[in-house]
mmCIF file of C-alpha atoms and ligand atoms in Angstrom:
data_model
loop_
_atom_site.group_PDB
_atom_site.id
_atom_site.type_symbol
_atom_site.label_atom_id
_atom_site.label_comp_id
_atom_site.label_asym_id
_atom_site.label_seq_id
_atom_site.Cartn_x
_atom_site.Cartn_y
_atom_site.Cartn_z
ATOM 1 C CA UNK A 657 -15.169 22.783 15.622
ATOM 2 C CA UNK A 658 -16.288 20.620 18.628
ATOM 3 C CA UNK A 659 -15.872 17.386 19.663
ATOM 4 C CA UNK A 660 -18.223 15.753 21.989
ATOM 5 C CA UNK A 661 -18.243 12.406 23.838
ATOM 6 C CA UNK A 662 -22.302 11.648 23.711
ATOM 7 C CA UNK A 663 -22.511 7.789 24.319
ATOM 8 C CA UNK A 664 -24.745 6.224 21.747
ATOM 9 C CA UNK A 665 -28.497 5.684 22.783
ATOM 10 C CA UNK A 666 -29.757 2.459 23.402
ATOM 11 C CA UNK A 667 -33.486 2.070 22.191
ATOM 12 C CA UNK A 668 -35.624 -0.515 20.714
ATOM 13 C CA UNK A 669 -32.433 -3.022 20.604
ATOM 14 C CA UNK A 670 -30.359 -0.703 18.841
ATOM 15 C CA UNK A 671 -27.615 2.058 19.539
ATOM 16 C CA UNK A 672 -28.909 5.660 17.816
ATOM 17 C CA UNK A 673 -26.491 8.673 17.411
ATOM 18 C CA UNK A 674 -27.895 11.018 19.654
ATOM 19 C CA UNK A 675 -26.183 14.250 17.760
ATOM 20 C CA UNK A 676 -27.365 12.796 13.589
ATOM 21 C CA UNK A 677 -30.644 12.228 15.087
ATOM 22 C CA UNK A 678 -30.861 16.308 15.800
ATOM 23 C CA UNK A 679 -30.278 16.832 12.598
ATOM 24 C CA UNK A 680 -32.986 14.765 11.062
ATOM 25 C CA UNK A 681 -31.868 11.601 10.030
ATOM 26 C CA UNK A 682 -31.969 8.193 11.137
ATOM 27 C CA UNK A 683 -28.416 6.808 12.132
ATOM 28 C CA UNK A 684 -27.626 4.125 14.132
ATOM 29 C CA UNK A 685 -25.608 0.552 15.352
ATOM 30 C CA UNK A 686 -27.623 -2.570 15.548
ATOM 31 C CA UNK A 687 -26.127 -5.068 18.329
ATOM 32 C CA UNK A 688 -26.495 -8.689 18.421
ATOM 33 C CA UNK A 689 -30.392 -8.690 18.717
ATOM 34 C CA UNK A 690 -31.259 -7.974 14.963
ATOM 35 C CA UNK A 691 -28.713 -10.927 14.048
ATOM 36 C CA UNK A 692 -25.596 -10.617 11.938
ATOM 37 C CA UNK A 693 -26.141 -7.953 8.759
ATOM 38 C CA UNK A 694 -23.042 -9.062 6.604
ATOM 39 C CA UNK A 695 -20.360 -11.075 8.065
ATOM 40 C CA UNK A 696 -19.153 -14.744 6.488
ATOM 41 C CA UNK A 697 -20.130 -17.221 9.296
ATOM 42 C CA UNK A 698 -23.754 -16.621 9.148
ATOM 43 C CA UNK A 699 -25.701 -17.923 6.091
ATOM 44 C CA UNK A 700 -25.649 -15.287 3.533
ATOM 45 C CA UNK A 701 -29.870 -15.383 2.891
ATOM 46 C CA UNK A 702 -29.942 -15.059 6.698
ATOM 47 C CA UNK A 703 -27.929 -12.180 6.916
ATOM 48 C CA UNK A 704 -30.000 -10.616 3.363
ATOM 49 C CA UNK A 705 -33.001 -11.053 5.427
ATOM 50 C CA UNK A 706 -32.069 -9.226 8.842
ATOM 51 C CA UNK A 707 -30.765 -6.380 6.527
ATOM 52 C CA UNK A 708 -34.388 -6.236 4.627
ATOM 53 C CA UNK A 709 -35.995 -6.653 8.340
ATOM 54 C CA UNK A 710 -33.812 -3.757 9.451
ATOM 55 C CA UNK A 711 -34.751 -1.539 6.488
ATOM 56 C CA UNK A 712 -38.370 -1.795 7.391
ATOM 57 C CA UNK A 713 -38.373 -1.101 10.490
ATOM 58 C CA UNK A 714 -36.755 2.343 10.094
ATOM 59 C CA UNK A 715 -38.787 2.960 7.843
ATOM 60 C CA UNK A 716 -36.837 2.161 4.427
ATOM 61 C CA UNK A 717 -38.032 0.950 1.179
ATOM 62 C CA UNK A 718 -34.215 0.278 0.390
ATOM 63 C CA UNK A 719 -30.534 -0.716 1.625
ATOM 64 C CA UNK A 720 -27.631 -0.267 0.227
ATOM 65 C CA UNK A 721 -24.099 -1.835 0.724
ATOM 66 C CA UNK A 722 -20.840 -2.085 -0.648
ATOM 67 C CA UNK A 723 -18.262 -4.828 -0.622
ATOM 68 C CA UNK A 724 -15.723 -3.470 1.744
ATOM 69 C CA UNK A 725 -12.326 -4.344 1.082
ATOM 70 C CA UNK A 726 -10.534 -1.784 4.150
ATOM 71 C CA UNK A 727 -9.305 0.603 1.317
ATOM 72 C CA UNK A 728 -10.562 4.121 0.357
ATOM 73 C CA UNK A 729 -12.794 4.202 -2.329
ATOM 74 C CA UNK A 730 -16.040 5.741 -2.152
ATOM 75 C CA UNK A 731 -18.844 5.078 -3.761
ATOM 76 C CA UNK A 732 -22.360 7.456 -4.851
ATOM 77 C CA UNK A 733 -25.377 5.464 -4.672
ATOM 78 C CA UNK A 734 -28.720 6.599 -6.139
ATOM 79 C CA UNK A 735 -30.722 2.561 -5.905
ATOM 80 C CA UNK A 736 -29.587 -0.507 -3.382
ATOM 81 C CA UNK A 737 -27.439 -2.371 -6.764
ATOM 82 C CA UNK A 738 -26.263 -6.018 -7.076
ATOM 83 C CA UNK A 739 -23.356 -6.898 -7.077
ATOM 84 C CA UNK A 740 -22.599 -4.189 -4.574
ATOM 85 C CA UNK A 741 -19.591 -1.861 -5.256
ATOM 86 C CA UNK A 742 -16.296 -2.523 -3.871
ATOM 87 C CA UNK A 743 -16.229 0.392 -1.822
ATOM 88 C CA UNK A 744 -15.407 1.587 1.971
ATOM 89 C CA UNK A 745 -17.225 4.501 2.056
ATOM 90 C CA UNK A 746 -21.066 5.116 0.831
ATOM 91 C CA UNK A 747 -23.004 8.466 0.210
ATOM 92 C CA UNK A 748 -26.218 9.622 -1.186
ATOM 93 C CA UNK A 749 -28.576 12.401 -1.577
ATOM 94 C CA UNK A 750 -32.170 10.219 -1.966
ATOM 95 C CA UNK A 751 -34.221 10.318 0.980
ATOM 96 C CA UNK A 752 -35.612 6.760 1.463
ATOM 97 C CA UNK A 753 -32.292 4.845 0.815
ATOM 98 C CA UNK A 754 -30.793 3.313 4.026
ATOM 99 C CA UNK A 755 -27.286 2.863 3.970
ATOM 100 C CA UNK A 756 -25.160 -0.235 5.293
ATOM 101 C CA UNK A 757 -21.825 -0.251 6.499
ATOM 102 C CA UNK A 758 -20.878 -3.634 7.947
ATOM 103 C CA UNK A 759 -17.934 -3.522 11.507
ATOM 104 C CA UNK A 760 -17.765 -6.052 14.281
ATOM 105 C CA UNK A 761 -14.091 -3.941 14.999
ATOM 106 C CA UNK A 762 -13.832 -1.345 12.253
ATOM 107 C CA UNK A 763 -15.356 2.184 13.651
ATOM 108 C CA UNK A 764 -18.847 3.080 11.947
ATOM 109 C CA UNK A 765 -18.095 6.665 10.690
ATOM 110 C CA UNK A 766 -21.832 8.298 10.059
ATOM 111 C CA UNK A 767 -21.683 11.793 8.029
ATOM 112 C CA UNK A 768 -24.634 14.452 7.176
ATOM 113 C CA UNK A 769 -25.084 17.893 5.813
ATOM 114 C CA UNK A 770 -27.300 19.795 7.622
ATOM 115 C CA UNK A 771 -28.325 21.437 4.872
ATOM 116 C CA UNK A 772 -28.785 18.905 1.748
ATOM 117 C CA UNK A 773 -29.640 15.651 1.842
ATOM 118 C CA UNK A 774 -26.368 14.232 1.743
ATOM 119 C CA UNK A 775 -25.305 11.635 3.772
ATOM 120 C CA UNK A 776 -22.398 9.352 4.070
ATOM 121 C CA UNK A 777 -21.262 6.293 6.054
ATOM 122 C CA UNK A 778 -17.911 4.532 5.842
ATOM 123 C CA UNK A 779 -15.626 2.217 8.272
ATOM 124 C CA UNK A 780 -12.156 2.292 9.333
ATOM 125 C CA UNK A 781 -10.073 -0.478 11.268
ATOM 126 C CA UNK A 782 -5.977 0.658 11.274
ATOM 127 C CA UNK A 783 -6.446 0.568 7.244
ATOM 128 C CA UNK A 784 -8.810 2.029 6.601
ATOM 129 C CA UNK A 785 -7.468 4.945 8.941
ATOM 130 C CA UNK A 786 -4.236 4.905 7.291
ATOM 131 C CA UNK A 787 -5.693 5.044 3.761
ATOM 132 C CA UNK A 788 -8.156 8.106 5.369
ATOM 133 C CA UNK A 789 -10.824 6.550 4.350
ATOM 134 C CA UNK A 790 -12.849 9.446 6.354
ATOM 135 C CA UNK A 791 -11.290 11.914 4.234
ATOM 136 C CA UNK A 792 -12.047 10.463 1.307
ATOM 137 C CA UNK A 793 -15.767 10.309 2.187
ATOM 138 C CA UNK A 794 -15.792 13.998 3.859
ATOM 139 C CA UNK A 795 -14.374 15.001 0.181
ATOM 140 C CA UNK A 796 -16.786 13.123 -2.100
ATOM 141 C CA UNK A 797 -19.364 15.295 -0.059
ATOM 142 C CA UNK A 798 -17.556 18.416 -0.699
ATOM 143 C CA UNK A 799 -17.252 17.977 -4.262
ATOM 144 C CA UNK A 800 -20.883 17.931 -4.761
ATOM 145 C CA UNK A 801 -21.134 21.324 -3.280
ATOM 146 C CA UNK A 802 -21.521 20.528 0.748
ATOM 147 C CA UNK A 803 -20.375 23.333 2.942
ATOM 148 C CA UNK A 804 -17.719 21.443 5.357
ATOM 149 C CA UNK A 805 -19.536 24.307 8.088
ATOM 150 C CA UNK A 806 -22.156 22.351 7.508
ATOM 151 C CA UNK A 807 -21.190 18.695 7.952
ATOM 152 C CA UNK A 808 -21.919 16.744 11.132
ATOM 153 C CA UNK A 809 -19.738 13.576 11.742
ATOM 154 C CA UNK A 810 -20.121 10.567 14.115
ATOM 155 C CA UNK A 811 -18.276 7.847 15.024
ATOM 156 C CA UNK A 812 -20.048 4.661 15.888
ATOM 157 C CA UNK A 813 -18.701 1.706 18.220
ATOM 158 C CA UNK A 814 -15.955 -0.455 17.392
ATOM 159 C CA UNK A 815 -12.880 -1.449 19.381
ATOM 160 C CA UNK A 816 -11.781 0.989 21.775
ATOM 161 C CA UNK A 817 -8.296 2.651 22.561
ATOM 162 C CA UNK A 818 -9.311 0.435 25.566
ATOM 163 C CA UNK A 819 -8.233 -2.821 23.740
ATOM 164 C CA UNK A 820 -7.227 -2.082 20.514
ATOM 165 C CA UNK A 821 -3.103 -3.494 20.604
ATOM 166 C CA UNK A 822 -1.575 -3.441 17.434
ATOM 167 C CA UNK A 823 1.929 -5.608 16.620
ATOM 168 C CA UNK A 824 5.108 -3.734 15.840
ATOM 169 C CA UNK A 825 4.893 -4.230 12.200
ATOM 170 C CA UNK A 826 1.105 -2.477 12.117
ATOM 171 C CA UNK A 827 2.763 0.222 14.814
ATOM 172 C CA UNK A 828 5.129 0.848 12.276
ATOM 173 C CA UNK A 829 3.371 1.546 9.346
ATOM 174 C CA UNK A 830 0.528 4.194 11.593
ATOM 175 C CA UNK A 831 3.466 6.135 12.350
ATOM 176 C CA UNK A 832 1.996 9.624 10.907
ATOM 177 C CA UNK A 833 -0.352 8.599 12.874
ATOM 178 C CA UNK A 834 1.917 9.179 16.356
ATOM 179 C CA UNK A 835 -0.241 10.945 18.230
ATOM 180 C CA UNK A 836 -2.716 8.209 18.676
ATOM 181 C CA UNK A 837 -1.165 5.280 19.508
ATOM 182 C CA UNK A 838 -0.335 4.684 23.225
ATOM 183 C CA UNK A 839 2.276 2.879 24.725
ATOM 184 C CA UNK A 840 1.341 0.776 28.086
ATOM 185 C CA UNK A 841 2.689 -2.461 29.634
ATOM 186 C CA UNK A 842 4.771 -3.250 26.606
ATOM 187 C CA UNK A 843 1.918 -3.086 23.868
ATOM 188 C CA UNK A 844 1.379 -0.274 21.825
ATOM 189 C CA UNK A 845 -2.762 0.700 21.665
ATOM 190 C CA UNK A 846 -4.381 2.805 18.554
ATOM 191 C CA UNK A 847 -7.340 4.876 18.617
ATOM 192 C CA UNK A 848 -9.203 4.237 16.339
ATOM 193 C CA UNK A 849 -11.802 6.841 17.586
ATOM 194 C CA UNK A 850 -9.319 10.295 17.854
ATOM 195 C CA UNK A 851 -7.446 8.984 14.680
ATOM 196 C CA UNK A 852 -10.684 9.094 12.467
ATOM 197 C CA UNK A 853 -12.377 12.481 14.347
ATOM 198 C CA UNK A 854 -8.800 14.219 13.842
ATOM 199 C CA UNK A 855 -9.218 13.438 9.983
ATOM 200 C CA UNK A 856 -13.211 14.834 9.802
ATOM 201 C CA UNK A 857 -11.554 17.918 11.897
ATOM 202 C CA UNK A 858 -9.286 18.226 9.048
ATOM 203 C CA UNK A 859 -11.770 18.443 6.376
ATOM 204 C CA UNK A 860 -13.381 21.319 8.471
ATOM 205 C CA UNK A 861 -16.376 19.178 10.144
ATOM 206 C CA UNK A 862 -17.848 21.597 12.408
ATOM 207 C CA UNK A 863 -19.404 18.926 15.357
ATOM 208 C CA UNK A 864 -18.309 15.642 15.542
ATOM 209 C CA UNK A 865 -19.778 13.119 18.123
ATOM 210 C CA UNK A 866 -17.653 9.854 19.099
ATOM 211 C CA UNK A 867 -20.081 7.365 20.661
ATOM 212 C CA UNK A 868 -17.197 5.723 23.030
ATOM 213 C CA UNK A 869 -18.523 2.124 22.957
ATOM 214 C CA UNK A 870 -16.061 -0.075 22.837
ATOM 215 C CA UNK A 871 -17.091 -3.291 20.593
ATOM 216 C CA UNK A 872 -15.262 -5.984 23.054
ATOM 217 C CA UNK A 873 -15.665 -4.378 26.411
ATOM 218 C CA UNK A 874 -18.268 -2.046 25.863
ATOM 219 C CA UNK A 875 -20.863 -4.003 27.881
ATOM 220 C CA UNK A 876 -23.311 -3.777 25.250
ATOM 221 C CA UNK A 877 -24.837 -6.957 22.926
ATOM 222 C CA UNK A 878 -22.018 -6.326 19.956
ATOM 223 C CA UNK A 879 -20.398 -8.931 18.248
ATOM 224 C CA UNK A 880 -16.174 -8.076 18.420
ATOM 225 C CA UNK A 881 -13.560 -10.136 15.841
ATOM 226 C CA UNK A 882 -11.508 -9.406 18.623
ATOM 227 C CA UNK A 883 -13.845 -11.240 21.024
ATOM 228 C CA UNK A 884 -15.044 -13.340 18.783
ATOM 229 C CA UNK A 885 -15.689 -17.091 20.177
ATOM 230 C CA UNK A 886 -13.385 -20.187 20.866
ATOM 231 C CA UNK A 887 -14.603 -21.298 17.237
ATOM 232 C CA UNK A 888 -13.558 -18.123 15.735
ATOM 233 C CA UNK A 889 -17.081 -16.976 15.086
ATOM 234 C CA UNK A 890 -18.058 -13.563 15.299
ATOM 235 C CA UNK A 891 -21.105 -11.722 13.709
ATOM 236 C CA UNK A 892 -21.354 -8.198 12.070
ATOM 237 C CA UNK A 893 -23.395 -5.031 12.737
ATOM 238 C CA UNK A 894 -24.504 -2.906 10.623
ATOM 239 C CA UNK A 895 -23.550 0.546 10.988
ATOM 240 C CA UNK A 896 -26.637 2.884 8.932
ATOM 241 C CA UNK A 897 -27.580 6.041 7.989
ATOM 242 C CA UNK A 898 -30.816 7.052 6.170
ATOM 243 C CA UNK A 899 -32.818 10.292 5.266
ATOM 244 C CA UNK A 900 -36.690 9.503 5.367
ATOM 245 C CA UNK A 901 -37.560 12.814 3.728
ATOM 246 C CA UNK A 902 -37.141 16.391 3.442
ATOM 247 C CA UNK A 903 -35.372 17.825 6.469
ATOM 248 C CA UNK A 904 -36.148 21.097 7.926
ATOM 249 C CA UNK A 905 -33.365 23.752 6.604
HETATM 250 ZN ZN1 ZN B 1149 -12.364 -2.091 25.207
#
């Protein structure tokens, strides 16, 4: 199992995974320039139609989301369906379907199986990361008959171990989660990024890449809830993952 630090690419207004992209599939973060995909401050058509402008220009006759409610559940998706499942975690095996997973904070997580056409996305603020919401995904793939040898697992930008403080009471409750929350000037920090790469590790995914962008002081054009403005707005990215057709073996 490795870990790697490869920083996202920036291209065409958009952060790419450089490690899902060498497998064969399209994953990615879009940033502030392709407006806000899902959040509650921007008009709801508005955000419908950056989603549908997104999906075409990767190449997608569909998107699919789920309503995200920072739990666990996971949901299969063959078609893009409305209402959306309450879900925090998406998979499927159809080439052509893009999936959605809305953060502004929460870390992207992007899954694939090298050798299927599986693929997974889900998101996980403290949570989501306490309910494993990684796990759960990693195992929905592994019950369908993925090989965890041949799962590859990245974690998008969100907030960072940089500025993520937690209170007491949230500290409390990520105790089993010890070893990544960090203790400096008085505040206690989580990571996010380690926490949610230590639970793919666990399921036995082989290479997993953790982009290191922090959402709020990142330097790139991401909307943060942490950053978010002096009238409390903030927009929403779209973390997404797509298969546009057979991928070499
Ligand atoms: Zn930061």
């Amino acid at each position: 199992m490795t870990v790697v630090g490869t920083t996202w690419t920036a291209r065409e207004g958009m952060l790419f995974s450089p490690l899902l992209e060498s497998v064969g599939v399209v994953a990615g973060f879009t940033t502030r320039a392709q407006g806000s995909m899902a959040g509650s401050v921007y008009p709801l058509d508005e955000q419908a139609r950056n989603r549908e402008r997104l999906a075409q220009r990767l190449g997608f006759s569909e998107i699919a989301r789920v309503k995200q409610v920072h739990r666990n559940a996971v949901a299969h998706i063959s078609h893009a369906v409305d209402p959306w499942p309450v879900a925090d975690a998406l998979w499927t095996e159809r080439p052509g379907l893009l999936l959605g997973i809305a953060a502004a904070d929460c870390v992207p997580i992007l899954v694939a199986d090298r050798r299927s056409a599986r693929i997974g996305a889900a998101h996980a603020g403290w949570q989501g990361t306490l309910a494993e919401v990684a796990v759960a995904l990693v195992r929905a793939l592994l019950a369908d008959g993925a090989d965890p040898s041949s799962l590859v697992g990245s974690l998008g930008p969100s907030i960072g171990p940089c500025c993520y403080d937690i209170d007491g009471d949230r500290a409390r409750l990520l105790a089993s989660q010890s070893t990544h929350l960090d203790e400096r000037e008085g505040r206690v920090f989580f990571d996010l990024w380690s926490a949610n790469a230590a639970q793919l590790a666990r399921c036995g995914v082989q290479d997993i890449e953790i982009a290191g962008i922090c959402t709020k002081s990142g330097g790139q054009d991401l909307w943060s809830y942490r950053a978010r403005d002096e009238q409390g707005r903030y927009g929403t990215q779209l973390g997404f993952i797509g298969s546009r057709g057979r991928r070499p073996d």
